[in-house]
Short mmCIF file of C-alpha atoms and ligand atoms in Angstrom, two decimals:
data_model
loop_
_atom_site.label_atom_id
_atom_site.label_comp_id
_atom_site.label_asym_id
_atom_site.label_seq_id
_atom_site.Cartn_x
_atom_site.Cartn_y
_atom_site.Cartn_z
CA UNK A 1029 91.55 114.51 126.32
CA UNK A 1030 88.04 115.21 127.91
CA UNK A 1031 84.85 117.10 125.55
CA UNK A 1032 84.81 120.27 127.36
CA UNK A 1033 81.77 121.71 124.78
CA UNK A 1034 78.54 120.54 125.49
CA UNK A 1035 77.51 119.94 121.91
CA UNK A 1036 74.32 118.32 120.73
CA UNK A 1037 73.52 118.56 117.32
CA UNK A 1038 76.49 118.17 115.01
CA UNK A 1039 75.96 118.83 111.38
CA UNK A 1040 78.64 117.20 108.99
CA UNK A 1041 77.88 118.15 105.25
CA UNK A 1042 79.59 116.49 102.43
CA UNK A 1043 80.11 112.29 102.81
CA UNK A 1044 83.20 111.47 101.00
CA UNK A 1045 86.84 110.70 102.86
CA UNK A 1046 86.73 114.03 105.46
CA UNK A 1047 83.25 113.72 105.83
CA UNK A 1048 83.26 110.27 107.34
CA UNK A 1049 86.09 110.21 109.20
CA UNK A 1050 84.79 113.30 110.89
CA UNK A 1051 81.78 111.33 112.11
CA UNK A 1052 84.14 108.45 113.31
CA UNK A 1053 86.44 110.69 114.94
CA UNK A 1054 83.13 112.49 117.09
CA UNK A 1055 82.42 109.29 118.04
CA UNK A 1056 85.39 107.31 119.04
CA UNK A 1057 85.91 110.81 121.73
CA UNK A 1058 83.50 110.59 123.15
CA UNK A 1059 80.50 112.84 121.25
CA UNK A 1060 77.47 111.29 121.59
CA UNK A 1061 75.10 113.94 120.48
CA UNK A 1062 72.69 114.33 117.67
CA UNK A 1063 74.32 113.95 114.01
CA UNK A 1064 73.33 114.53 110.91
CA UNK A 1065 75.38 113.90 107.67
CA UNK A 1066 74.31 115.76 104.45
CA UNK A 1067 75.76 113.96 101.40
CA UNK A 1068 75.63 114.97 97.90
CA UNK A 1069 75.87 111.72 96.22
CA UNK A 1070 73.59 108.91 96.09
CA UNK A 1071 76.08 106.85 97.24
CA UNK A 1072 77.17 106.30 100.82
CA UNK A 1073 81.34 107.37 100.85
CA UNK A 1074 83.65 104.97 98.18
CA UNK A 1075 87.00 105.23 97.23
CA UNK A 1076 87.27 108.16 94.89
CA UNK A 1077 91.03 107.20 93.57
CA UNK A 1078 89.82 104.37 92.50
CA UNK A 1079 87.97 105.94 89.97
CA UNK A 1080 90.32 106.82 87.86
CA UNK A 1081 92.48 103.41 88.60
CA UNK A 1082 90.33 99.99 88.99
CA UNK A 1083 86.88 101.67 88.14
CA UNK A 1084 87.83 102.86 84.57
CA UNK A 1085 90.17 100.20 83.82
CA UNK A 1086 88.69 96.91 84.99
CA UNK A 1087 85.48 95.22 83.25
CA UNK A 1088 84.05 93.84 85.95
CA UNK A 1089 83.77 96.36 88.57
CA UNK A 1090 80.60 98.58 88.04
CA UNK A 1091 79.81 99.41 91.94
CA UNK A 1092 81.81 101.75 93.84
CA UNK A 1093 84.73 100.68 95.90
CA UNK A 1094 82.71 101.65 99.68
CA UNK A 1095 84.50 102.31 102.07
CA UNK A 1096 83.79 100.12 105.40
CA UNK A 1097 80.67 100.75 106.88
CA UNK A 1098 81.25 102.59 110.02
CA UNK A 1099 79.16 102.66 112.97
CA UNK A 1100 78.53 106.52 114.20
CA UNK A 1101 74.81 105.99 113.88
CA UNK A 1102 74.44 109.49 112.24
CA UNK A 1103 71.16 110.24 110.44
CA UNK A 1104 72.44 109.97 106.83
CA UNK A 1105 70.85 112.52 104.22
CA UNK A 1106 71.94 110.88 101.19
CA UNK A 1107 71.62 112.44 97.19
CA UNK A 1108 70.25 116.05 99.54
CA UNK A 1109 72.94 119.07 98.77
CA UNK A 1110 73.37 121.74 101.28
CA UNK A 1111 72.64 125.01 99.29
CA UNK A 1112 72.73 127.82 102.04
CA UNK A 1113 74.40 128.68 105.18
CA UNK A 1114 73.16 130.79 107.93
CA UNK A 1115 75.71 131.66 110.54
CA UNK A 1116 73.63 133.77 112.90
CA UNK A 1117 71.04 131.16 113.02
CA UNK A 1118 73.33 127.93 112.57
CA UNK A 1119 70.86 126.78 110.36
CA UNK A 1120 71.30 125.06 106.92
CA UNK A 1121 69.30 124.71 104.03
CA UNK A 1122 69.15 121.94 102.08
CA UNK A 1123 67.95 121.51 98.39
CA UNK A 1124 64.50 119.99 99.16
CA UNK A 1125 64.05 123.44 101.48
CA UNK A 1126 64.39 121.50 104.36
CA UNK A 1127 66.23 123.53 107.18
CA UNK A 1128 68.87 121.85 109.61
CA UNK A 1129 69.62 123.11 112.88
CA UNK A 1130 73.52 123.18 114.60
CA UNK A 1131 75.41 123.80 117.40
CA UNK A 1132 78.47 122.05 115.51
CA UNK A 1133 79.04 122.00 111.64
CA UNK A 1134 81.63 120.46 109.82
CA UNK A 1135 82.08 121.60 106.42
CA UNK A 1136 83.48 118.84 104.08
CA UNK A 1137 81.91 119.72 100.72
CA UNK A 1138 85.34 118.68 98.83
CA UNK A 1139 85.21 119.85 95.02
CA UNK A 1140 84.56 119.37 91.93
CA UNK A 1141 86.07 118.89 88.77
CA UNK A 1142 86.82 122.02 86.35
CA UNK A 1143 85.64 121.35 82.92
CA UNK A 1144 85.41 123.74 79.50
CA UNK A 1145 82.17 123.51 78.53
CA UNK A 1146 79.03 121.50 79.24
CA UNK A 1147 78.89 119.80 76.16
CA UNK A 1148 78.18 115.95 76.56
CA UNK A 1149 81.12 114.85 74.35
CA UNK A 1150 83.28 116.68 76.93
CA UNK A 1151 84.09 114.13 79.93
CA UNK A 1152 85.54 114.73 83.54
CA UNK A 1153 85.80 112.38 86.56
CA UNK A 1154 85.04 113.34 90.22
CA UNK A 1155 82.01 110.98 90.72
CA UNK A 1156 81.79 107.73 90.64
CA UNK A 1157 78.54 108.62 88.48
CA UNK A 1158 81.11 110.57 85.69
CA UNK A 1159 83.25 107.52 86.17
CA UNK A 1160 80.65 104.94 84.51
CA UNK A 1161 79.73 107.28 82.07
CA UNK A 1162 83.24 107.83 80.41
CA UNK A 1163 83.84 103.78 80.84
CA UNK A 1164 80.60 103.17 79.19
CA UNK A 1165 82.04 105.67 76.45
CA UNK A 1166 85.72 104.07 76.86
CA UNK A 1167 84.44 100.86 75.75
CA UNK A 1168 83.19 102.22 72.64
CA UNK A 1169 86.49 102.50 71.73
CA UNK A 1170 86.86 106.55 71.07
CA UNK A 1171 89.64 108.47 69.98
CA UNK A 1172 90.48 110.12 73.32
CA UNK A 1173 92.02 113.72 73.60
CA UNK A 1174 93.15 114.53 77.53
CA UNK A 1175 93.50 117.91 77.89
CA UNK A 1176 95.92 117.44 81.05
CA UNK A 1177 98.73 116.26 82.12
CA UNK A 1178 98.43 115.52 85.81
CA UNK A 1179 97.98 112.45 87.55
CA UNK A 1180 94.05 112.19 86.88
CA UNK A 1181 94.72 112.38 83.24
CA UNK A 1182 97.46 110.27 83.10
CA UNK A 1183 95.61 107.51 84.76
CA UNK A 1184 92.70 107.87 82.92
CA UNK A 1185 95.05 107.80 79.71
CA UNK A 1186 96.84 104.68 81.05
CA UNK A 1187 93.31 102.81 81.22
CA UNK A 1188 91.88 103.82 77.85
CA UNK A 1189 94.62 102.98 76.00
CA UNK A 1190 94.19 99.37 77.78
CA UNK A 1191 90.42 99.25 76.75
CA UNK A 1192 92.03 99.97 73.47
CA UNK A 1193 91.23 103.11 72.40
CA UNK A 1194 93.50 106.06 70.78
CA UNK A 1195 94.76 108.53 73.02
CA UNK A 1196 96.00 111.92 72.32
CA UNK A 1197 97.59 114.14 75.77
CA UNK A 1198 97.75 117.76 75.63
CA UNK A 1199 99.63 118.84 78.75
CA UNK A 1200 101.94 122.18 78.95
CA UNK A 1201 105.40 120.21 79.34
CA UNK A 1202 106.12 117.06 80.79
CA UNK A 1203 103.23 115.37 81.96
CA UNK A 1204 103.50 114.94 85.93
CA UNK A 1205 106.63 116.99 86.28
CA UNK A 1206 104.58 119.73 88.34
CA UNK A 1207 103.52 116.67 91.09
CA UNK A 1208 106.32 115.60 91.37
CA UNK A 1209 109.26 116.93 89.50
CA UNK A 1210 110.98 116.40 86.27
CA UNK A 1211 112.66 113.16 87.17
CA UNK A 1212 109.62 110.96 87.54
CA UNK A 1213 107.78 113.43 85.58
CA UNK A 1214 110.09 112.22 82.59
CA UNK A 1215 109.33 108.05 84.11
CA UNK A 1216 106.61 108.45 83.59
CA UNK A 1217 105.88 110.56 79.90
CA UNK A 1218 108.89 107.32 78.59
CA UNK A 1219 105.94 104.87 79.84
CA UNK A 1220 103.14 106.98 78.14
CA UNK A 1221 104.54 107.11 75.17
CA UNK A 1222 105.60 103.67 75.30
CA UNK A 1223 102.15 102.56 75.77
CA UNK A 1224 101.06 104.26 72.52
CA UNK A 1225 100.11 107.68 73.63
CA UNK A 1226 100.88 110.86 71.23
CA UNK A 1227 101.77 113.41 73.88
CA UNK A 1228 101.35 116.92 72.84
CA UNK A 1229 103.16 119.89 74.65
CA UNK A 1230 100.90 122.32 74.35
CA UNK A 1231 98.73 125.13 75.95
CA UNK A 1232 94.43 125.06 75.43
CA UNK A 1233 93.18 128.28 73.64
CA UNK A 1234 89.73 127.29 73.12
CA UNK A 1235 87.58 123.97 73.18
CA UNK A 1236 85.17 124.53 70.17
CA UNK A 1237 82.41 122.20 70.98
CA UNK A 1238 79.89 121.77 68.32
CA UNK A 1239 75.50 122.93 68.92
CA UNK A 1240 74.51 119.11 68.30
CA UNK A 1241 75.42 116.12 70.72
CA UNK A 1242 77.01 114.14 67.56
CA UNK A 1243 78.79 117.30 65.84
CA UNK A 1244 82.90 117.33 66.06
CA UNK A 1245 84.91 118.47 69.10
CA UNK A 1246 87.75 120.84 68.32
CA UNK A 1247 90.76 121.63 70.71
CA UNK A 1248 93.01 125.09 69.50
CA UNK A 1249 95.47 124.91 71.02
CA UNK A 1250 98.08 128.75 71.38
CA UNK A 1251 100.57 127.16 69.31
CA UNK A 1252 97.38 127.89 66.02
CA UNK A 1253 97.37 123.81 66.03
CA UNK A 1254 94.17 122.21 66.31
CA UNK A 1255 93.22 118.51 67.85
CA UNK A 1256 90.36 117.00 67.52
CA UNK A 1257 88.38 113.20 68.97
CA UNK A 1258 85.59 111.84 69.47
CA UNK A 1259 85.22 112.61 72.91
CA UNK A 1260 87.82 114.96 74.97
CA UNK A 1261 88.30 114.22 78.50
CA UNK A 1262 89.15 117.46 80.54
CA UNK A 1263 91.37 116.94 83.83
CA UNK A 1264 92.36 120.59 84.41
CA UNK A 1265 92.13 120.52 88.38
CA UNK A 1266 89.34 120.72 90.65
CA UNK A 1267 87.34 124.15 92.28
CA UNK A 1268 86.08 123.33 96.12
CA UNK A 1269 82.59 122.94 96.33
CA UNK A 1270 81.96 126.33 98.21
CA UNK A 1271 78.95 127.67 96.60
CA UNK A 1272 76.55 126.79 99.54
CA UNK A 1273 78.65 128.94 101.39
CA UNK A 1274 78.22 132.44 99.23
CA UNK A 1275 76.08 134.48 101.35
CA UNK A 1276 77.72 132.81 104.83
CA UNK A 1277 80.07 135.54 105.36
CA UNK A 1278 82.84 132.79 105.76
CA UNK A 1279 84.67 133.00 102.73
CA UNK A 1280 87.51 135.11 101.96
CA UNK A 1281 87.82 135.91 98.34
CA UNK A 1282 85.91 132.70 97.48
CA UNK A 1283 88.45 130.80 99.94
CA UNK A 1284 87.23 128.53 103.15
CA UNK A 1285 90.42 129.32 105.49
CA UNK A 1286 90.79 127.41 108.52
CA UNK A 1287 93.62 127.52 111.02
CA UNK A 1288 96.06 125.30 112.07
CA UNK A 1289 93.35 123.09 113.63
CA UNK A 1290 90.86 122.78 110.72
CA UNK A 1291 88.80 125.88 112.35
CA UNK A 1292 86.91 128.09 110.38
CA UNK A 1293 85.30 129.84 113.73
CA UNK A 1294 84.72 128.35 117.59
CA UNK A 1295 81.69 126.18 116.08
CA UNK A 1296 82.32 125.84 112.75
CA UNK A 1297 85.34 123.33 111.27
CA UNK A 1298 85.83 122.36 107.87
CA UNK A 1299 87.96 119.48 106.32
CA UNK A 1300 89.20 118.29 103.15
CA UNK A 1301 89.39 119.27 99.42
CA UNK A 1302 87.32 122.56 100.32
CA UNK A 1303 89.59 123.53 103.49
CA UNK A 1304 92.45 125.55 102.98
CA UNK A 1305 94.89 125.73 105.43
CA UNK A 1306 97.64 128.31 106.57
CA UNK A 1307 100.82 127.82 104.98
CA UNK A 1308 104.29 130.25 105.76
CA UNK A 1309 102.44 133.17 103.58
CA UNK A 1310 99.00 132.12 102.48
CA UNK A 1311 96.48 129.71 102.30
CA UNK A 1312 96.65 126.52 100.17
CA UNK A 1313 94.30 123.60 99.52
CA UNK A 1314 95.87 120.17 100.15
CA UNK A 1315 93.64 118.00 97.59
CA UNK A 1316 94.67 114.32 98.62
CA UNK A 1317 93.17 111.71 100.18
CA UNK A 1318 95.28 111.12 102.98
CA UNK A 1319 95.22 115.07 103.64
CA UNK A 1320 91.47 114.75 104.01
CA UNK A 1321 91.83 111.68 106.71
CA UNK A 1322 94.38 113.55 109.07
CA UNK A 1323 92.52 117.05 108.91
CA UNK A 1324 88.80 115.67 109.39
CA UNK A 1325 90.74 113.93 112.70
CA UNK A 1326 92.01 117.23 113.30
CA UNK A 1327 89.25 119.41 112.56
CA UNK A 1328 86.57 117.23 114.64
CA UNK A 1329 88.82 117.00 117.79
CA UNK A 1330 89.50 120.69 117.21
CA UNK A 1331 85.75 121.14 117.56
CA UNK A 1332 84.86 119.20 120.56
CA UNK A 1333 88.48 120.55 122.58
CA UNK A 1334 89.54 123.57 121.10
CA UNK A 1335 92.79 124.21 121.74
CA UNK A 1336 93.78 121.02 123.53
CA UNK A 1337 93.07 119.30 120.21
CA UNK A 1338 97.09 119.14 118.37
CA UNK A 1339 97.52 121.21 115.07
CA UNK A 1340 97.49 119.57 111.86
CA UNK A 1341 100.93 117.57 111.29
CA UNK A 1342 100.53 115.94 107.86
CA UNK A 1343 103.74 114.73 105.91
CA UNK A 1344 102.32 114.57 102.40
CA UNK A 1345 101.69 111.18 101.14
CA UNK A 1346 100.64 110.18 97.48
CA UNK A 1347 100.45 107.70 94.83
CA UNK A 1348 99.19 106.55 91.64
CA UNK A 1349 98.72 103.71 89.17
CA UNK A 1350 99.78 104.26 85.01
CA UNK A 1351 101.31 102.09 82.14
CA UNK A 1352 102.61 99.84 84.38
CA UNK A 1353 104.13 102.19 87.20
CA UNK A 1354 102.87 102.03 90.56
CA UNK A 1355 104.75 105.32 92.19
CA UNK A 1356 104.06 106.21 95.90
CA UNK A 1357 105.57 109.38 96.95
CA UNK A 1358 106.10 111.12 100.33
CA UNK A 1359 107.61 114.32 101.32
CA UNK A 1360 108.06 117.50 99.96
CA UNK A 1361 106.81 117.32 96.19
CA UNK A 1362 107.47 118.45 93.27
CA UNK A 1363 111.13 117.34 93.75
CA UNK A 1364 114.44 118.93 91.48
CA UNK A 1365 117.26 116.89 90.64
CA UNK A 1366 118.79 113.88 90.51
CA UNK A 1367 117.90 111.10 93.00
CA UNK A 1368 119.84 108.47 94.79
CA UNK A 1369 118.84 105.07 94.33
CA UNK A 1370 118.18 103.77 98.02
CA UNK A 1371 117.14 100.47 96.93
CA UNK A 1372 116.42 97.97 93.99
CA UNK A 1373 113.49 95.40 93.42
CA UNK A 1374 113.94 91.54 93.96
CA UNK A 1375 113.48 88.88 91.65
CA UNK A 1376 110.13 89.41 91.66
CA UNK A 1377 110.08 93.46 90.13
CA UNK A 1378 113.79 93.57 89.30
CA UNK A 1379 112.87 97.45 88.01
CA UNK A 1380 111.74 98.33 90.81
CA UNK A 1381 113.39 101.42 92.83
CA UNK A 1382 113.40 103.27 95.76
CA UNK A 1383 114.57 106.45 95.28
CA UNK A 1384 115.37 109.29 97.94
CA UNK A 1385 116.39 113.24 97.31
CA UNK A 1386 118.11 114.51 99.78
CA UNK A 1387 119.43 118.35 100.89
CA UNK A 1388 116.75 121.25 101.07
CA UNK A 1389 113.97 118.88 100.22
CA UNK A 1390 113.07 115.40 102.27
CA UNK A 1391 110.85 112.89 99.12
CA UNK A 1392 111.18 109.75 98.75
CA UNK A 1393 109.56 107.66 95.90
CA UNK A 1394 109.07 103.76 95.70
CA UNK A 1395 108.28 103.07 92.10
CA UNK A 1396 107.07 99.25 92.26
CA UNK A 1397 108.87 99.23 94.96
CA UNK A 1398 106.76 97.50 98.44
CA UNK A 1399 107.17 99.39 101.10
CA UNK A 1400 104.71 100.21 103.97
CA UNK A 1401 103.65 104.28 103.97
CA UNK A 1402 105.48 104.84 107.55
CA UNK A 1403 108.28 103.33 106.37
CA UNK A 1404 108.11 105.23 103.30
CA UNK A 1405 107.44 108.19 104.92
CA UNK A 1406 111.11 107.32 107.39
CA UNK A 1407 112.83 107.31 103.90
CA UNK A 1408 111.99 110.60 103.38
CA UNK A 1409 113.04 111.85 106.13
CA UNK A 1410 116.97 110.15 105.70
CA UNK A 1411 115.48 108.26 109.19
CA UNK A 1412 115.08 104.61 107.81
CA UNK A 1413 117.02 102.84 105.19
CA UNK A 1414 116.19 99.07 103.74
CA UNK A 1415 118.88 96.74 104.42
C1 LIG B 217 89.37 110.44 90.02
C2 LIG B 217 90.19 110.88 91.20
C3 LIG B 217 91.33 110.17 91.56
C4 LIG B 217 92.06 110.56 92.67
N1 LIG B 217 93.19 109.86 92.98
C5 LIG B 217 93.88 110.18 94.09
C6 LIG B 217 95.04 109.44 94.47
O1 LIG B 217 95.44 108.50 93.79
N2 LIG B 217 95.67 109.79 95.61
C7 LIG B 217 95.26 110.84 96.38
O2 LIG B 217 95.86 111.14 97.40
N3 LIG B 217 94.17 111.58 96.03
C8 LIG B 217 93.48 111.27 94.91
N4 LIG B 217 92.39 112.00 94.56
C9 LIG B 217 91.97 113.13 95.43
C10 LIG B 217 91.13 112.60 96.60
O3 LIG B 217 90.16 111.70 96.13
C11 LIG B 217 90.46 113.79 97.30
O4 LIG B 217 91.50 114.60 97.82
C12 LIG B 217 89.53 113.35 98.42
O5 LIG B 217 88.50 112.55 97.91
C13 LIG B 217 88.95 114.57 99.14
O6 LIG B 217 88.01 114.14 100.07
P1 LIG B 217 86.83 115.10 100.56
O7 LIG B 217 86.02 114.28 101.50
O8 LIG B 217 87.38 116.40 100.99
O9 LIG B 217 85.99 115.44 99.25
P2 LIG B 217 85.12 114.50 98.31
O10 LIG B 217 85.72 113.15 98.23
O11 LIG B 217 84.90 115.27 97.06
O12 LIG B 217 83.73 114.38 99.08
C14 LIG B 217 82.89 115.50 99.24
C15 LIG B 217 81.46 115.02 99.16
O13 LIG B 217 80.62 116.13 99.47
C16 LIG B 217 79.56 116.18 98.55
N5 LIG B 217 79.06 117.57 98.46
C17 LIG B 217 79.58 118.60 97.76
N6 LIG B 217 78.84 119.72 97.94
C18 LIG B 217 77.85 119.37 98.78
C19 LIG B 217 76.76 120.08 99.34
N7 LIG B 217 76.58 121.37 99.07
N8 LIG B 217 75.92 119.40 100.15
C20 LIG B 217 76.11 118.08 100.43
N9 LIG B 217 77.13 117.36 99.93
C21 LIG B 217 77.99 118.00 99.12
C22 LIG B 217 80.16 115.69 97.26
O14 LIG B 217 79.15 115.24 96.38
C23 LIG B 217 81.05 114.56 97.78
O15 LIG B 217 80.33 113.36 97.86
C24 LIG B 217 91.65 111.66 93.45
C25 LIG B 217 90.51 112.39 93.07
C26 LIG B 217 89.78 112.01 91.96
C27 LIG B 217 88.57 112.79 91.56
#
């Protein structure tokens, strides 16, 4: 595949998973143009899973889990936020009023975490900054409400009730039964509960948070029940961080869309948590970290060859680490029914399974089970079973 765009001043803003991969991928074909990466955080990209897994649970671990250094040579703008966009001029503006030039931009601003209020007692965890705060908090020893039932709060439930402290869930049915259906869905609620957690089915009305830092924190809840902790940890999803891009003329009811190549226009890409990408009917975000690896390749090869770059072709892949379960999942999820049981553990993790469903939907699910992702992903797709 030869560059056929004489680029020479590539703009990349946001340095988390898409962001850096997108400077990789310019490089290794071939770009060897001016490039500039605008990162939010003072921190050059880390694992952001691990936040919510290692970070919160272990003692020891107070830095965040970097990724490998790469090599693209770009000039790093670390802890500077992007706040405008001009198209006409492909110009950006950054917080500290400088302005940044483009022929190229990628756009991989991911998102951040949606929250109630702004009270200090109220905790959320998209940074590796929030992380520390709620650990220094954790280790206090709190009564913790979650308000959230997804994989972020389960996590984050799984680890305080290992530092100790008492933890309350609120989540609107079973906990992880919208990622990925009612069977592990109900796996994993047994495991919560089993690990001390009071699980409450229940919708949020209100979050009454008190005028002084030190004052109680109130959930109502619709049921007319009220719950109330020392500190409330909000994992209600995340909004893409598209603010910067207001006045661009790019977004489309407050949506980024791209096309099947991670294209937002013939100079502009984006990638990522913000990027939301055509579907049969509409437009939906992907918000995964493999997702962001395979459409920051994407989107970055779409930019320097167009058309001769291949379309995005990402079979979902996810996991996550609480009381004791270790579930990877590829495939189509949230998954109905019953599964078969493809394989058991060894001596080793006797409980272990590996677990496809087949028919209209192709998911597979290793819970403890080791398997390598491609492998995993074969499962899925009724092309590979373990002997
Ligand atoms: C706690 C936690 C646990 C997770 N666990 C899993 C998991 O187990 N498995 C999984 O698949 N996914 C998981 N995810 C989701 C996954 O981390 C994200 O999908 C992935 O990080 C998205 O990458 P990104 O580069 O698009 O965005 P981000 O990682 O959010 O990076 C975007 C970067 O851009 C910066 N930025 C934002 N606005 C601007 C601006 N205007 N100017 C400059 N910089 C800006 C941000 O500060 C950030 O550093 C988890 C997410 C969280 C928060």
């Amino acid at each position: 595949m030869h560059v056929d765009r004489n680029y020479e001043n590539i703009v990349i803003v946001g340095y988390g998973i898409a962001g850096m991969t997108a400077a990789d991928t310019l490089r290794s074909h071939g770009y060897q143009g001016r490039l500039a990466i605008v990162g939010g955080e003072p921190h050059e990209p880390y694992s952001r899973p691990a936040l919510s897994k290692a970070m919160l649970a272990d003692v020891g671990t107070i830095e965040p889990q970097y990724l490998p250094a790469s090599d693209h040579g770009a000039r790093v703008l670390l802890g500077n936020r992007a706040v405008a966009l001009d198209v006409k001029r492909s110009s950006i503006t950054l917080d500290n009023g400088e302005h940044i030039d483009f022929d190229g931009l990628v756009i991989a601003s991911g998102s951040s975490a949606k929250r109630f209020t702004d009270h200090p007692r109220e905790f959320s965890v998209r940074s590796h900054d929030d992380a520390l705060r709620l650990r220094t908090r954790l280790h206090d020893q709190p009564n913790v409400v979650i308000l959230g039932g997804g994989p972020l709060g389960m996590e984050i439930a799984s680890a305080a009730r290992n530092i100790g402290c008492a933890v309350t869930l609120v989540h609107q049915g079973t906990p992880m039964a919208s990622h990925l259906g009612p069977y592990l869905g109900s796996r994993c609620s047994e495991a919560a509960r089993a690990h001390g957690v009071e699980l409450i089915d229940g919708r949020v009305a209100e979050v009454c948070a008190p005028d002084s830092a030190d004052g109680p924190i109130t959930i109502c809840l619709d049921s007319g029940q009220e719950v109330g902790g020392d500190v409330i940890v909000s994992t209600i999803g995340d909004a893409p961080e598209g603010d910067w891009l207001a006045d661009s003329g790019l977004l489309t009811d407050g949506r980024l869309k791209v096309d099947t190549r991670g294209r937002v226009n013939e100079h502009i890409v984006a990638a990522g948590d913000i990027a939301w990408l055509p579907t049969a009917d509409s437009h939906e975000r992907q918000p995964l970290w493999t997702a962001a690896i395979e459409q920051a390749k994407t989107a970055s090869l779409a930019l320097l060859v167009g058309d001769e770059a291949p379309p995005l072709d990402f079979q979902s892949y996810f996991w996550t680490e609480q009381f004791g379960l270790t579930i990877r999942v590829s495939g189509d999820f949230p998954v109905h029914g019953e599964p078969e049981v493809v394989a058991r553990g060894q001596k080793a993790n006797p409980d272990a399974l590996l677990l496809r469903w087949s028919g209209d939907a192709q998911s597979a699910a290793a819970v403890g089970y080791r398997i390598a992702i491609p492998k995993l992903r074969r499962v899925a797709t009724g092309d590979f079973l373990p002997s």
